[in-house]
């Protein structure tokens, strides 16, 4: 059964570890992530961008597929199905489709409008026992064709949004989606520290988990980050393993062209990346 991400993230924050959000694109990715979470006895969040939702024919398909997979795969660790960077309309669709968690990304609106829309969604998700993530300060880089410049959130604005009754907060601290440029200045721990001092128990979310050095990840967890999003790194490991398989001519041997065989090296690589991240984030063995 899907669960809201509220409780798992409160536990993570109190226990000084983070739960990984891994984005899904299809059945194979979902299967690899769920199997790894079960093997690691770790809670996990499956992230679905609006683009990935469309690709999989719609949120209802995604919710039905994931719920059925939990049952068929005998998954017993806590799993949340979460809309990633949702629009207001996208959030409403995911509530209807049976997701267990949503992110409303109102960071591109003036703060007053972000606050008003987030507040409306707080009421709606509470009625459905779901969790809500809000965002303050845009997270840079490119995701699904949307390009933003990394910026640091205003800690006072973070407090204002945290006080609306959301369950976890994504705040820009210089992080960006995708690969970090050579001249990246690193995470702003000063901003993170100021945000955590004002928002206290609120679990904080670090987007753009790909390419952040391990010591920065650990420091961010020490300063209140309880959810870390990883997408690009799974895509890169999938692509590299698939390329290696094809370049070695394996797809021409025997029944290598069989889609199940063709996708296996890539999905095995995703599983390895997810395991590595769960170990780094400290969530292994934390499922109850
Ligand atoms: P990366 O693609 O940089 O790992 O970021 C993922 C993310 O933040 C999804 O919201």
Short mmCIF file of C-alpha atoms and ligand atoms in Angstrom, two decimals:
data_model
loop_
_atom_site.label_atom_id
_atom_site.label_comp_id
_atom_site.label_asym_id
_atom_site.label_seq_id
_atom_site.Cartn_x
_atom_site.Cartn_y
_atom_site.Cartn_z
CA UNK A 1 0.00 0.00 0.00
CA UNK A 2 1.24 3.47 -0.82
CA UNK A 3 1.89 5.76 2.15
CA UNK A 4 2.19 9.50 2.51
CA UNK A 5 5.79 10.69 2.79
CA UNK A 6 5.08 12.73 5.93
CA UNK A 7 5.88 10.14 8.56
CA UNK A 8 8.93 8.66 6.83
CA UNK A 9 10.47 12.12 6.45
CA UNK A 10 9.73 13.17 10.02
CA UNK A 11 11.49 10.00 11.16
CA UNK A 12 14.39 10.67 8.80
CA UNK A 13 14.84 14.21 10.07
CA UNK A 14 14.74 13.06 13.70
CA UNK A 15 17.13 10.18 12.92
CA UNK A 16 19.58 12.31 10.90
CA UNK A 17 19.32 10.46 7.61
CA UNK A 18 17.55 11.18 4.32
CA UNK A 19 15.08 9.24 2.18
CA UNK A 20 15.84 9.16 -1.54
CA UNK A 21 13.34 10.26 -4.16
CA UNK A 22 14.10 8.46 -7.40
CA UNK A 23 12.24 9.51 -10.52
CA UNK A 24 10.46 6.87 -12.58
CA UNK A 25 9.80 6.75 -16.32
CA UNK A 26 8.45 3.29 -16.96
CA UNK A 27 7.81 -0.12 -15.46
CA UNK A 28 11.44 -1.24 -15.63
CA UNK A 29 12.76 1.74 -13.63
CA UNK A 30 9.99 1.36 -11.09
CA UNK A 31 10.72 -2.34 -10.68
CA UNK A 32 14.47 -1.72 -10.19
CA UNK A 33 13.86 0.97 -7.56
CA UNK A 34 11.21 -0.99 -5.64
CA UNK A 35 13.31 -4.17 -5.60
CA UNK A 36 16.34 -2.23 -4.31
CA UNK A 37 14.34 -0.49 -1.58
CA UNK A 38 13.04 -3.86 -0.42
CA UNK A 39 16.52 -5.42 -0.53
CA UNK A 40 17.94 -2.48 1.47
CA UNK A 41 14.96 -2.42 3.85
CA UNK A 42 14.72 1.30 3.10
CA UNK A 43 11.76 3.65 2.73
CA UNK A 44 11.59 5.18 -0.75
CA UNK A 45 9.81 7.91 -2.69
CA UNK A 46 8.99 7.41 -6.36
CA UNK A 47 9.03 10.78 -8.12
CA UNK A 48 6.95 11.41 -11.24
CA UNK A 49 7.48 14.59 -13.25
CA UNK A 50 4.58 15.95 -15.28
CA UNK A 51 6.47 14.94 -18.45
CA UNK A 52 7.00 11.38 -17.20
CA UNK A 53 3.34 11.19 -16.18
CA UNK A 54 2.31 12.13 -19.72
CA UNK A 55 4.82 9.68 -21.20
CA UNK A 56 3.27 6.85 -19.18
CA UNK A 57 -0.17 7.89 -20.60
CA UNK A 58 -1.35 9.71 -17.47
CA UNK A 59 -1.27 9.71 -13.67
CA UNK A 60 -3.98 7.08 -13.33
CA UNK A 61 -1.85 4.59 -15.25
CA UNK A 62 1.13 5.39 -13.02
CA UNK A 63 -0.82 5.04 -9.76
CA UNK A 64 -2.47 1.79 -10.83
CA UNK A 65 0.82 0.34 -12.06
CA UNK A 66 2.73 1.21 -8.89
CA UNK A 67 -0.02 -0.04 -6.56
CA UNK A 68 -0.22 -3.35 -8.45
CA UNK A 69 3.58 -3.72 -8.42
CA UNK A 70 3.71 -3.25 -4.64
CA UNK A 71 1.30 -6.14 -4.31
CA UNK A 72 2.79 -8.44 -6.96
CA UNK A 73 6.38 -7.83 -5.76
CA UNK A 74 5.44 -8.23 -2.07
CA UNK A 75 6.93 -4.84 -1.20
CA UNK A 76 6.66 -4.21 2.54
CA UNK A 77 8.88 -1.12 2.95
CA UNK A 78 7.13 2.30 3.01
CA UNK A 79 6.69 3.64 -0.54
CA UNK A 80 5.30 7.07 -1.44
CA UNK A 81 4.21 7.97 -4.98
CA UNK A 82 4.99 11.65 -5.37
CA UNK A 83 4.33 14.23 -8.10
CA UNK A 84 7.61 16.07 -8.77
CA UNK A 85 7.47 19.83 -9.54
CA UNK A 86 3.72 19.82 -10.06
CA UNK A 87 1.66 22.66 -11.42
CA UNK A 88 -1.53 23.50 -9.50
CA UNK A 89 -3.64 21.59 -12.07
CA UNK A 90 -1.18 18.67 -12.07
CA UNK A 91 -1.49 18.45 -8.28
CA UNK A 92 -5.29 18.20 -8.50
CA UNK A 93 -5.01 15.45 -11.13
CA UNK A 94 -2.65 13.43 -8.91
CA UNK A 95 -5.00 13.76 -5.93
CA UNK A 96 -7.73 12.27 -8.11
CA UNK A 97 -5.46 9.59 -9.59
CA UNK A 98 -4.52 8.16 -6.17
CA UNK A 99 -0.96 9.42 -5.63
CA UNK A 100 0.08 9.51 -1.96
CA UNK A 101 2.13 12.71 -2.12
CA UNK A 102 2.49 15.82 -4.28
CA UNK A 103 4.91 18.66 -4.77
CA UNK A 104 3.48 22.01 -5.73
CA UNK A 105 6.19 24.07 -7.37
CA UNK A 106 5.02 27.65 -7.07
CA UNK A 107 8.56 29.01 -6.92
CA UNK A 108 8.13 30.90 -10.22
CA UNK A 109 5.12 32.84 -8.87
CA UNK A 110 5.45 35.97 -6.75
CA UNK A 111 5.65 34.80 -3.11
CA UNK A 112 2.07 35.96 -2.34
CA UNK A 113 0.68 33.79 -5.13
CA UNK A 114 2.89 30.85 -4.18
CA UNK A 115 1.56 31.17 -0.59
CA UNK A 116 -2.10 31.42 -1.69
CA UNK A 117 -1.96 28.38 -4.00
CA UNK A 118 0.09 26.30 -1.53
CA UNK A 119 -2.45 27.10 1.19
CA UNK A 120 -5.35 25.86 -0.93
CA UNK A 121 -3.50 22.62 -1.62
CA UNK A 122 -2.73 22.10 2.09
CA UNK A 123 -6.47 21.79 2.74
CA UNK A 124 -7.02 19.42 -0.19
CA UNK A 125 -4.17 17.00 0.59
CA UNK A 126 -5.12 16.82 4.30
CA UNK A 127 -8.59 15.58 3.30
CA UNK A 128 -6.95 12.76 1.36
CA UNK A 129 -4.26 11.77 3.89
CA UNK A 130 -1.55 12.76 1.41
CA UNK A 131 1.65 14.75 1.95
CA UNK A 132 2.59 18.06 0.34
CA UNK A 133 5.98 19.48 -0.61
CA UNK A 134 6.29 23.18 -1.42
CA UNK A 135 9.17 25.07 -3.01
CA UNK A 136 10.74 28.43 -2.30
CA UNK A 137 13.62 29.79 -4.39
CA UNK A 138 13.92 28.20 -7.80
CA UNK A 139 16.18 25.22 -8.32
CA UNK A 140 18.29 25.74 -11.40
CA UNK A 141 19.24 23.56 -14.35
CA UNK A 142 17.01 21.79 -16.80
CA UNK A 143 14.30 19.32 -16.02
CA UNK A 144 11.80 18.18 -18.62
CA UNK A 145 12.66 21.17 -20.79
CA UNK A 146 12.14 23.69 -17.98
CA UNK A 147 15.31 25.68 -17.39
CA UNK A 148 15.91 27.62 -14.18
CA UNK A 149 18.89 29.35 -12.58
CA UNK A 150 19.86 28.12 -9.10
CA UNK A 151 19.06 30.69 -6.47
CA UNK A 152 19.14 30.81 -2.69
CA UNK A 153 15.77 31.00 -0.99
CA UNK A 154 14.93 33.77 1.45
CA UNK A 155 14.77 32.07 4.90
CA UNK A 156 11.86 34.32 5.99
CA UNK A 157 9.86 33.31 2.93
CA UNK A 158 10.69 29.67 3.74
CA UNK A 159 9.25 30.12 7.23
CA UNK A 160 6.13 31.74 5.80
CA UNK A 161 5.52 28.77 3.50
CA UNK A 162 6.52 26.17 6.12
CA UNK A 163 3.94 27.65 8.52
CA UNK A 164 1.10 27.00 6.04
CA UNK A 165 0.89 23.37 7.14
CA UNK A 166 2.94 21.73 4.39
CA UNK A 167 4.81 18.51 5.20
CA UNK A 168 8.26 19.19 3.72
CA UNK A 169 9.98 22.09 2.05
CA UNK A 170 12.29 22.35 -0.96
CA UNK A 171 14.41 25.45 -0.64
CA UNK A 172 16.95 26.58 -3.21
CA UNK A 173 20.46 26.62 -1.73
CA UNK A 174 22.45 26.89 -4.96
CA UNK A 175 21.50 23.37 -6.09
CA UNK A 176 20.58 22.68 -9.70
CA UNK A 177 19.06 19.81 -11.66
CA UNK A 178 21.29 17.81 -13.98
CA UNK A 179 25.08 18.00 -14.13
CA UNK A 180 26.81 20.76 -12.18
CA UNK A 181 28.97 23.13 -14.20
CA UNK A 182 32.75 23.17 -13.60
CA UNK A 183 32.53 26.55 -11.90
CA UNK A 184 29.65 25.63 -9.53
CA UNK A 185 30.09 27.36 -6.20
CA UNK A 186 28.69 24.48 -4.14
CA UNK A 187 25.74 24.41 -1.75
CA UNK A 188 25.12 27.43 0.45
CA UNK A 189 25.23 25.91 3.93
CA UNK A 190 24.80 29.36 5.40
CA UNK A 191 21.38 29.61 3.73
CA UNK A 192 20.47 26.05 4.73
CA UNK A 193 21.43 26.69 8.34
CA UNK A 194 19.35 29.90 8.45
CA UNK A 195 16.34 28.10 6.91
CA UNK A 196 16.55 25.19 9.34
CA UNK A 197 16.82 27.54 12.33
CA UNK A 198 13.56 29.22 11.32
CA UNK A 199 11.62 26.16 10.11
CA UNK A 200 12.80 23.90 12.98
CA UNK A 201 11.31 20.36 12.66
CA UNK A 202 10.23 20.79 9.04
CA UNK A 203 11.99 18.15 6.87
CA UNK A 204 13.95 19.95 4.14
CA UNK A 205 14.34 18.67 0.59
CA UNK A 206 17.45 18.78 -1.56
CA UNK A 207 16.72 18.67 -5.29
CA UNK A 208 19.41 18.11 -7.90
CA UNK A 209 21.01 15.23 -5.97
CA UNK A 210 23.11 14.18 -8.98
CA UNK A 211 26.76 15.23 -8.83
CA UNK A 212 26.79 16.75 -5.33
CA UNK A 213 29.98 15.56 -3.55
CA UNK A 214 29.35 13.03 -0.75
CA UNK A 215 30.69 15.31 1.99
CA UNK A 216 28.23 18.06 0.97
CA UNK A 217 25.36 15.55 1.01
CA UNK A 218 26.32 14.49 4.55
CA UNK A 219 26.59 18.08 5.74
CA UNK A 220 23.20 18.91 4.21
CA UNK A 221 21.66 15.96 6.11
CA UNK A 222 23.28 17.24 9.32
CA UNK A 223 21.58 20.59 8.65
CA UNK A 224 18.06 19.19 8.30
CA UNK A 225 17.77 17.74 4.80
CA UNK A 226 15.59 14.61 5.04
CA UNK A 227 14.70 14.00 1.37
CA UNK A 228 17.14 13.99 -1.53
CA UNK A 229 16.00 13.82 -5.16
CA UNK A 230 18.02 11.86 -7.70
CA UNK A 231 17.10 11.58 -11.35
CA UNK A 232 19.93 12.37 -13.79
CA UNK A 233 22.35 9.92 -12.15
CA UNK A 234 19.96 7.01 -12.79
CA UNK A 235 19.51 8.18 -16.39
CA UNK A 236 23.28 8.35 -16.89
CA UNK A 237 23.94 4.91 -15.43
CA UNK A 238 21.08 3.43 -17.49
CA UNK A 239 22.44 5.00 -20.70
CA UNK A 240 26.05 3.99 -20.04
CA UNK A 241 25.19 0.34 -19.31
CA UNK A 242 22.88 0.11 -22.34
CA UNK A 243 25.53 1.66 -24.59
CA UNK A 244 28.16 -0.79 -23.34
CA UNK A 245 25.86 -3.75 -24.03
CA UNK A 246 25.13 -2.60 -27.57
CA UNK A 247 28.68 -1.53 -28.39
CA UNK A 248 29.92 -4.96 -27.30
CA UNK A 249 27.52 -6.40 -29.87
CA UNK A 250 25.62 -8.30 -27.16
CA UNK A 251 22.30 -7.35 -28.73
CA UNK A 252 23.33 -9.35 -31.80
CA UNK A 253 24.16 -12.50 -29.84
CA UNK A 254 21.50 -15.14 -29.20
CA UNK A 255 18.31 -13.38 -28.20
CA UNK A 256 20.05 -10.20 -27.06
CA UNK A 257 17.50 -8.12 -28.97
CA UNK A 258 14.75 -9.45 -26.68
CA UNK A 259 13.56 -6.21 -25.00
CA UNK A 260 13.81 -7.80 -21.56
CA UNK A 261 17.45 -8.74 -22.21
CA UNK A 262 18.22 -5.43 -23.89
CA UNK A 263 16.93 -3.42 -20.92
CA UNK A 264 18.49 -5.58 -18.20
CA UNK A 265 22.00 -4.07 -18.04
CA UNK A 266 20.49 -0.58 -17.80
CA UNK A 267 17.99 -1.48 -15.11
CA UNK A 268 20.68 -3.37 -13.15
CA UNK A 269 22.75 -0.17 -13.33
CA UNK A 270 19.82 1.87 -11.95
CA UNK A 271 19.47 -0.61 -9.08
CA UNK A 272 23.20 -0.23 -8.28
CA UNK A 273 22.93 3.59 -8.30
CA UNK A 274 19.87 3.52 -6.04
CA UNK A 275 21.62 1.19 -3.57
CA UNK A 276 24.70 3.41 -3.49
CA UNK A 277 22.52 6.46 -2.75
CA UNK A 278 20.52 4.71 -0.03
CA UNK A 279 23.80 3.79 1.67
CA UNK A 280 25.10 7.37 1.37
CA UNK A 281 21.82 8.89 2.63
CA UNK A 282 21.76 6.48 5.60
CA UNK A 283 18.28 5.08 4.88
CA UNK A 284 19.33 1.42 4.66
CA UNK A 285 17.60 -0.66 7.35
CA UNK A 286 15.31 2.23 8.32
CA UNK A 287 12.02 0.73 7.02
CA UNK A 288 9.54 -0.40 9.62
P1 LIG B 1 18.92 15.49 -10.63
O1 LIG B 1 18.35 15.18 -11.98
O2 LIG B 1 19.96 16.52 -10.67
O3 LIG B 1 19.36 14.26 -9.91
O4 LIG B 1 17.72 16.14 -9.78
C1 LIG B 1 16.55 15.41 -9.56
C2 LIG B 1 15.49 16.25 -8.95
O5 LIG B 1 15.74 17.17 -8.19
C3 LIG B 1 14.09 15.92 -9.27
O6 LIG B 1 13.20 16.85 -8.75
#
